[in-house]
C-alpha positions as a printed Julia matrix, in Angstrom:
501×3 Matrix{Float64}:
 -71.86  60.04  132.36
 -75.03  59.84  131.11
 -77.31  56.24  132.71
 -79.89  55.39  130.65
 -83.17  56.94  132.58
 -81.42  60.66  131.88
 -80.67  59.67  128.3
 -84.46  59.21  127.87
 -85.47  63.03  129.42
 -82.55  64.17  127.09
 -83.5   62.49  124.25
 -87.55  63.33  124.61
 -86.38  66.59  124.91
 -83.86  66.29  122.14
 -86.84  65.55  119.02
 -87.7   68.3   116.16
 -85.09  70.8   114.58
 -81.3   70.32  115.84
 -80.4   73.91  115.78
 -77.53  75.98  118.53
 -76.51  79.44  117.43
 -72.98  79.65  116.7
 -70.61  80.82  118.62
 -66.95  81.21  117.36
 -63.52  80.39  118.09
 -62.04  83.0   116.57
 -63.24  84.66  119.26
 -61.06  83.92  121.94
 -57.13  84.67  121.93
 -55.03  81.98  119.68
 -53.18  81.48  123.19
 -56.73  80.18  124.85
 -56.64  76.6   125.75
 -58.92  74.43  123.01
 -61.86  72.37  124.26
 -61.74  69.74  121.96
 -64.44  66.49  122.38
 -64.16  63.21  120.4
 -67.31  61.2   119.45
 -67.06  57.42  118.56
 -64.17  56.24  119.85
 -64.67  51.66  120.02
 -62.11  52.15  117.16
 -60.38  55.07  114.94
 -61.6   56.83  117.25
 -58.57  56.1   119.79
 -56.37  57.6   117.53
 -58.31  60.44  118.15
 -57.6   60.59  121.76
 -54.56  59.61  121.77
 -53.69  61.99  118.47
 -55.12  65.55  120.81
 -53.7   64.22  124.24
 -50.25  64.37  122.13
 -50.85  68.09  121.68
 -51.42  69.01  124.97
 -48.83  71.89  125.06
 -50.08  73.0   122.17
 -53.24  74.67  124.4
 -55.63  71.59  123.26
 -57.29  69.53  126.24
 -59.25  66.9   125.76
 -63.46  68.65  127.0
 -65.58  65.57  126.49
 -66.12  62.81  124.84
 -69.13  60.84  123.04
 -70.65  57.37  122.41
 -73.63  55.54  122.23
 -72.14  52.54  124.06
 -71.7   53.42  127.58
 -69.32  50.51  128.35
 -67.4   51.75  125.31
 -67.69  55.51  126.94
 -67.53  55.0   130.65
 -64.01  53.04  130.07
 -62.27  55.77  128.13
 -64.35  58.53  130.68
 -62.89  55.94  134.22
 -58.68  56.4   131.94
 -58.84  59.86  131.59
 -59.87  60.29  135.41
 -57.3   58.04  136.35
 -55.03  59.93  134.8
 -56.57  63.0   136.6
 -57.98  65.08  133.84
 -62.07  65.19  133.88
 -64.48  65.26  130.5
 -67.42  65.59  130.35
 -69.2   61.76  129.39
 -71.77  62.35  126.94
 -74.56  59.83  125.1
 -76.38  61.87  122.63
 -74.05  64.2   120.37
 -76.4   66.96  120.72
 -75.94  66.97  124.72
 -72.68  67.17  124.01
 -73.2   70.06  120.8
 -75.14  72.08  123.42
 -71.66  72.76  125.52
 -70.29  76.07  124.49
 -67.16  75.67  126.49
 -66.78  72.7   123.29
 -64.48  74.27  120.47
 -64.28  71.6   118.26
 -65.26  67.92  117.67
 -63.52  65.13  116.13
 -66.11  62.84  114.47
 -65.34  58.62  114.42
 -68.59  57.38  114.38
 -69.98  55.05  111.53
 -70.28  56.25  108.34
 -74.08  56.92  108.18
 -73.35  59.88  111.27
 -70.45  62.04  109.71
 -72.23  64.27  107.69
 -75.35  64.42  110.36
 -73.09  65.29  113.2
 -70.68  67.1   110.85
 -73.43  69.6   110.02
 -74.92  70.05  113.59
 -71.49  70.73  114.98
 -71.24  73.07  112.45
 -74.44  74.93  113.19
 -73.64  74.42  116.52
 -70.71  77.09  115.74
 -68.19  74.44  116.21
 -64.92  73.53  114.13
 -65.27  69.83  112.85
 -62.84  67.02  112.28
 -64.76  64.2   109.92
 -63.4   60.27  109.22
 -62.99  59.57  106.26
 -65.07  58.83  104.29
 -66.78  61.84  105.13
 -70.38  60.97  103.89
 -72.4   57.57  103.52
 -73.31  59.2   100.26
 -72.67  61.86   97.67
 -75.2   64.19   98.15
 -74.51  64.5   101.68
 -70.64  65.26  101.29
 -71.56  68.07   99.38
 -73.83  69.4   102.61
 -70.82  69.03  104.71
 -69.59  71.69  102.48
 -71.6   74.17  101.98
 -72.5   74.14  105.55
 -68.56  74.28  106.09
 -68.88  77.53  104.09
 -71.74  79.5   105.12
 -71.1   79.36  108.95
 -67.62  79.79  107.56
 -66.05  76.9   109.61
 -62.76  74.77  109.93
 -63.87  71.2   108.05
 -60.99  68.82  108.16
 -61.23  65.8   107.08
 -58.9   62.37  108.01
 -57.42  61.69  105.11
 -53.9   61.78  107.0
 -51.61  61.53  103.7
 -52.69  64.86  102.61
 -50.17  65.8   105.7
 -47.59  64.54  103.91
 -46.32  67.57  102.97
 -42.57  66.77  102.7
 -43.86  63.55  100.79
 -46.92  62.8    98.97
 -47.79  66.33   98.12
 -43.69  67.14   96.93
 -44.07  63.87   94.39
 -48.41  65.23   93.41
 -46.23  68.83   92.6
 -42.95  66.8    90.7
 -45.53  65.1    88.38
 -47.7   67.57   88.23
 -45.33  69.96   86.68
 -44.62  67.6    84.32
 -41.21  66.35   85.46
 -42.52  62.91   84.3
 -45.02  63.63   80.87
 -47.81  63.12   80.85
 -49.94  60.8    82.95
 -51.2   58.06   81.3
 -53.14  55.9    84.34
 -53.75  56.37   87.79
 -54.27  53.45   89.8
 -55.86  52.79   93.52
 -55.04  49.65   95.23
 -56.83  48.23   98.36
 -55.12  44.49   98.28
 -55.99  44.39  101.99
 -56.9   40.21  103.42
 -60.55  40.64  104.63
 -61.9   38.08  106.32
 -65.97  36.81  106.31
 -67.56  37.89  109.18
 -69.54  34.61  109.34
 -73.32  33.67  109.39
 -75.58  35.11  112.27
 -78.2   32.49  111.51
 -80.96  34.83  112.65
 -81.87  37.96  114.89
 -78.75  38.85  116.78
 -79.22  40.79  120.51
 -77.85  43.97  120.4
 -75.64  44.91  123.12
 -77.02  46.04  126.01
 -74.38  48.48  126.32
 -75.69  49.39  123.53
 -78.38  52.69  122.58
 -78.84  51.08  119.41
 -81.56  53.88  118.05
 -79.2   56.41  118.36
 -76.84  53.92  116.89
 -78.72  53.54  113.76
 -79.46  57.49  114.01
 -79.64  58.62  110.42
 -79.55  55.4   109.14
 -82.5   52.76  109.15
 -82.92  51.05  111.9
 -83.07  47.34  111.1
 -82.84  44.25  113.59
 -79.35  43.01  113.32
 -78.48  40.27  111.46
 -74.76  39.96  111.94
 -73.09  38.66  114.83
 -71.19  41.97  115.6
 -72.77  45.04  115.76
 -69.27  47.13  115.84
 -66.86  47.12  112.98
 -68.23  44.53  111.07
 -71.17  47.42  109.69
 -68.55  48.41  107.14
 -69.29  45.51  104.77
 -73.45  46.6   104.86
 -74.37  49.18  102.66
 -77.18  50.56  105.1
 -74.15  51.94  107.94
 -71.2   51.72  105.28
 -69.25  51.39  102.08
 -67.11  48.69  101.8
 -63.15  48.48  102.2
 -63.52  50.92   99.22
 -65.19  53.7   101.01
 -63.13  52.39  104.41
 -59.63  52.22  103.87
 -59.63  52.77  100.07
 -61.21  56.36  100.4
 -57.38  57.26  101.71
 -56.04  55.3    98.16
 -58.72  56.88   96.02
 -58.13  60.16   97.48
 -54.04  60.08   96.67
 -55.37  58.95   93.13
 -57.15  61.97   92.82
 -54.67  64.25   93.99
 -52.19  63.26   91.47
 -54.49  63.79   88.6
 -55.43  67.11   90.06
 -59.16  66.4    88.84
 -61.45  68.37   91.75
 -64.9   67.04   89.87
 -66.43  63.8    89.3
 -65.69  62.4    86.88
 -67.37  62.17   84.11
 -68.47  58.56   83.63
 -67.61  55.42   85.9
 -68.23  51.46   85.67
 -67.43  49.03   88.35
 -67.02  45.24   88.64
 -66.84  42.4    90.77
 -68.74  40.92   94.07
 -68.02  39.43   97.32
 -66.21  36.07   96.84
 -64.49  33.7    98.44
 -66.9   32.72  101.23
 -70.5   33.59  102.16
 -71.32  35.51  104.9
 -73.2   38.1   106.37
 -71.72  40.87  103.99
 -73.1   42.34  101.59
 -70.34  44.94  100.07
 -67.9   43.9    97.39
 -64.85  42.44   98.66
 -63.09  42.18   95.1
 -63.71  45.04   92.96
 -62.29  47.09   90.26
 -63.86  50.74   89.68
 -63.08  52.56   86.72
 -63.01  57.03   86.75
 -63.43  57.79   82.64
 -60.85  61.24   83.43
 -60.39  62.91   80.06
 -56.6   63.38   81.53
 -55.94  59.92   82.28
 -58.24  56.72   83.92
 -58.14  56.33   87.87
 -58.93  53.02   88.3
 -59.23  51.57   91.61
 -59.09  48.01   92.63
 -59.81  46.26   96.22
 -58.92  42.26   97.0
 -60.05  41.11  100.18
 -58.54  37.48   99.35
 -54.81  36.66   99.82
 -52.97  35.97   97.04
 -53.98  31.95   97.09
 -56.31  29.62   98.43
 -53.52  28.5   100.82
 -51.76  31.56  100.97
 -51.18  33.97  103.4
 -50.14  37.4   102.18
 -51.58  39.9    99.48
 -51.01  40.57   95.99
 -48.64  43.45   95.02
 -47.91  45.53   91.88
 -44.63  46.26   91.61
 -41.9   48.05   89.64
 -39.32  46.26   88.21
 -36.69  47.23   85.32
 -39.28  45.69   82.89
 -42.08  48.15   84.01
 -44.98  47.69   86.33
 -45.47  44.51   86.99
 -48.14  42.07   89.1
 -45.72  40.15   90.84
 -47.86  38.43   94.2
 -44.21  37.59   95.87
 -41.92  40.22   95.34
 -38.33  39.82   95.0
 -35.31  41.58   94.04
 -35.61  41.9    89.86
 -31.33  41.35   89.57
 -31.09  44.74   89.45
 -32.07  48.0    91.29
 -34.27  45.63   93.71
 -38.47  46.28   93.39
 -40.61  48.96   94.86
 -44.67  47.68   94.74
 -48.15  48.53   96.35
 -50.94  47.07   97.72
 -51.99  49.08   99.93
 -51.35  52.59   97.91
 -51.2   54.25   94.7
 -49.37  53.83   90.95
 -49.08  56.6    88.9
 -47.79  55.7    85.36
 -46.21  59.07   82.86
 -45.09  58.73   79.12
 -41.39  58.77   81.65
 -41.9   56.97   83.88
 -43.72  55.9    87.27
 -44.35  57.12   90.91
 -45.11  54.49   93.53
 -47.06  55.36   96.71
 -46.64  52.53   99.59
 -47.57  54.04  102.27
 -49.14  57.1   104.14
 -46.19  59.16  103.95
 -43.75  58.87  101.24
 -43.3   57.98   97.07
 -40.59  56.76   94.87
 -39.86  58.36   91.51
 -38.56  55.74   88.64
 -37.62  56.41   84.71
 -38.97  54.48   81.81
 -36.06  52.06   82.73
 -37.46  51.69   85.95
 -34.43  52.69   87.7
 -35.44  55.0    90.77
 -34.58  58.76   89.96
 -36.16  60.17   93.02
 -37.67  59.66   96.95
 -39.69  61.98   98.61
 -40.29  61.42  102.73
 -41.95  62.6   105.17
 -45.32  63.5   107.12
 -46.82  66.21  109.27
 -49.18  65.92  112.42
 -53.1   65.79  110.72
 -54.49  66.44  113.87
 -52.12  69.58  114.33
 -53.19  70.79  111.24
 -56.61  70.97  112.14
 -55.87  72.66  115.38
 -53.45  75.25  113.85
 -56.34  75.66  111.12
 -58.71  76.8   113.7
 -56.4   78.91  115.18
 -55.78  80.59  112.32
 -59.43  80.63  110.28
 -57.82  80.26  107.26
 -59.45  77.44  105.08
 -56.1   76.91  102.9
 -54.23  76.14  105.97
 -56.07  72.6   106.25
 -54.19  69.66  104.35
 -57.64  68.19  103.75
 -59.97  70.12  103.69
 -63.84  68.95  103.38
 -63.77  69.5    99.6
 -61.05  66.96   99.23
 -62.72  64.67  101.26
 -66.48  65.16   99.36
 -64.88  64.6    96.02
 -62.71  61.38   97.09
 -65.95  60.17   99.15
 -67.72  60.35   96.31
 -65.53  58.45   93.67
 -66.06  55.57   96.54
 -69.99  56.33   96.52
 -70.45  56.62   92.38
 -68.27  53.41   91.95
 -70.09  51.31   94.67
 -73.78  52.7    92.68
 -72.72  51.61   89.28
 -71.72  47.93   91.05
 -74.98  47.97   92.7
 -77.16  48.37   89.33
 -75.26  45.89   87.88
 -75.84  42.14   87.0
 -74.43  39.29   87.46
 -72.06  38.07   84.27
 -70.27  35.15   82.96
 -65.96  36.67   82.32
 -66.58  36.68   78.86
 -69.7   39.16   78.41
 -67.95  41.59   81.03
 -65.04  41.46   79.23
 -66.73  41.92   75.5
 -68.78  45.13   77.8
 -65.14  46.52   78.47
 -63.12  45.98   76.16
 -63.0   49.5    74.83
 -61.63  50.4    77.95
 -57.92  48.28   77.37
 -56.63  49.74   80.92
 -59.28  48.12   82.94
 -60.36  45.0    80.56
 -56.51  44.29   81.74
 -56.95  45.24   85.6
 -59.9   42.73   84.75
 -58.05  40.06   83.49
 -55.34  40.0    86.82
 -58.97  39.59   88.78
 -59.33  36.81   87.56
 -56.13  35.31   87.67
 -55.88  36.1    91.05
 -59.52  34.46   91.77
 -58.71  31.46   89.95
 -55.87  31.02   92.82
 -58.0   31.27   95.34
 -60.5   28.47   93.59
 -62.8   31.16   92.91
 -64.65  29.4    90.04
 -66.14  32.42   87.48
 -69.19  30.4    85.74
 -71.2   29.91   89.04
 -69.9   32.33   91.62
 -70.1   34.81   88.84
 -69.15  38.82   89.29
 -71.45  41.36   89.12
 -70.73  43.82   86.08
 -72.36  47.95   86.42
 -73.45  49.95   83.94
 -71.53  52.8    82.36
 -73.04  55.8    84.56
 -72.22  59.42   83.03
 -71.89  62.2    85.54
 -72.28  65.89   84.78
 -69.53  67.07   87.4
 -70.7   70.24   87.81
 -74.12  69.3    89.74
 -73.2   65.98   90.96
 -75.7   64.32   89.17
 -76.14  61.74   86.61
 -77.2   61.61   82.83
 -80.21  60.43   81.97
 -80.03  57.26   84.6
 -83.1   57.76   87.03
 -82.11  54.85   89.34
 -78.67  55.69   89.96
 -79.71  59.32   90.32
 -81.75  57.69   93.45
 -78.85  56.56   94.54
 -77.05  59.65   95.17
 -78.68  60.54   98.41
 -79.77  58.46  101.29
 -82.94  58.03  102.71
 -83.17  59.56  106.64
 -84.88  58.29  109.91
 -86.94  61.08  111.88
 -85.05  63.42  113.35
 -81.34  62.08  112.51
 -82.19  63.97  109.37
 -79.37  65.8   107.51
 -81.0   69.47  106.35
 -81.73  70.14  102.79
 -80.52  73.75  103.5
 -77.79  73.55  105.97
């Protein structure tokens, strides 16, 4: 395992342009062992480790682990040792990528590292599995796509719902074949309780086990001003993207999947705020994003507060015999029962509705709310990645990096509108969005939700962002310099996402 003295020597030798001559898994026999490295496993990365361990009979071996927290790294390396499995531990991913025996890397770092780690790995000849969102900003997501194509690498996005081939994929096909008529609305929901992260009251010490310069990487090296370094970065703009880009990216991806859209939306606006408590978080915990696709709008709703001030459950949108209804405490509707989603997707069509309540299935209802069809079934997302690495066929991937880029970018453009917004009274906001009827309806429900949480919008006002027009071909906003400036992050040397991968 890399100690601090060795790390400092390695870092000094690693400055400047990073590039390693590429190798290729295709040079090996499909029967050979595939050596995988997992980068970042303080949270989601543990599932990566578990997933690849489960593929040992498929010729997959975890050969290396990398984490900037030596405490996290040492604990996992020790666990492998106890299982009599030899792994090499790295603190600096650049040193890991120099290891020519590594065929693929699996990235579960904080969001601001996703793109650079992916591109460096691709340049080093590795195939890549990268967690969602694949990027921290729109521009760098497209850079990963470009690098994957240039070097002919297999790059899988960690949106595992894409591997619901007999479930969600079949429901998407069913809708796109016209069985329910025209799509009227694709709605993504992220109603997931998020408690306050508290107030740090000034600068906090970084854990001694963490190489903080490496942790910050391409992001700004800022004083730690929240209580926890790990996980709570999701709620700061420098490193995270809020719950929209954390949990919500899964549902954003499914909602876009049903629409079949392969470009960013031609228009987007957002309204929301961080309400119900005061803490060191910056991102919205209550938010609506309206993507104005020509076929049908994609509306996304984020709620981090419970159904009410004293409540413990989360709100849900339900399919009932009277249509799609908002029901905080769902039960039986007297006939067929109800199916709904709190973290899911609801697609409303001329001839019925599809509810996607989880990661692996979908339920179809007719216009009278009667269940007419159910789709269920999911495959192993990690195994799909490994199989595509062996076949060398991008089309074998269930979640190619292009899909991940587009869905991640829909989260980013929504957040850009929000961050460029201004606080307004509810009536003024409604006046601005009334032209988008379905968006206005979502806003009215948001107001009701916040009132039940005793949020006074006359004092704690919501932020309404501008309507941003997008050129889907260039992935640039039209006539909005401030918005375009937010499509790309500013990077710290030597952790710079390359202009030409």
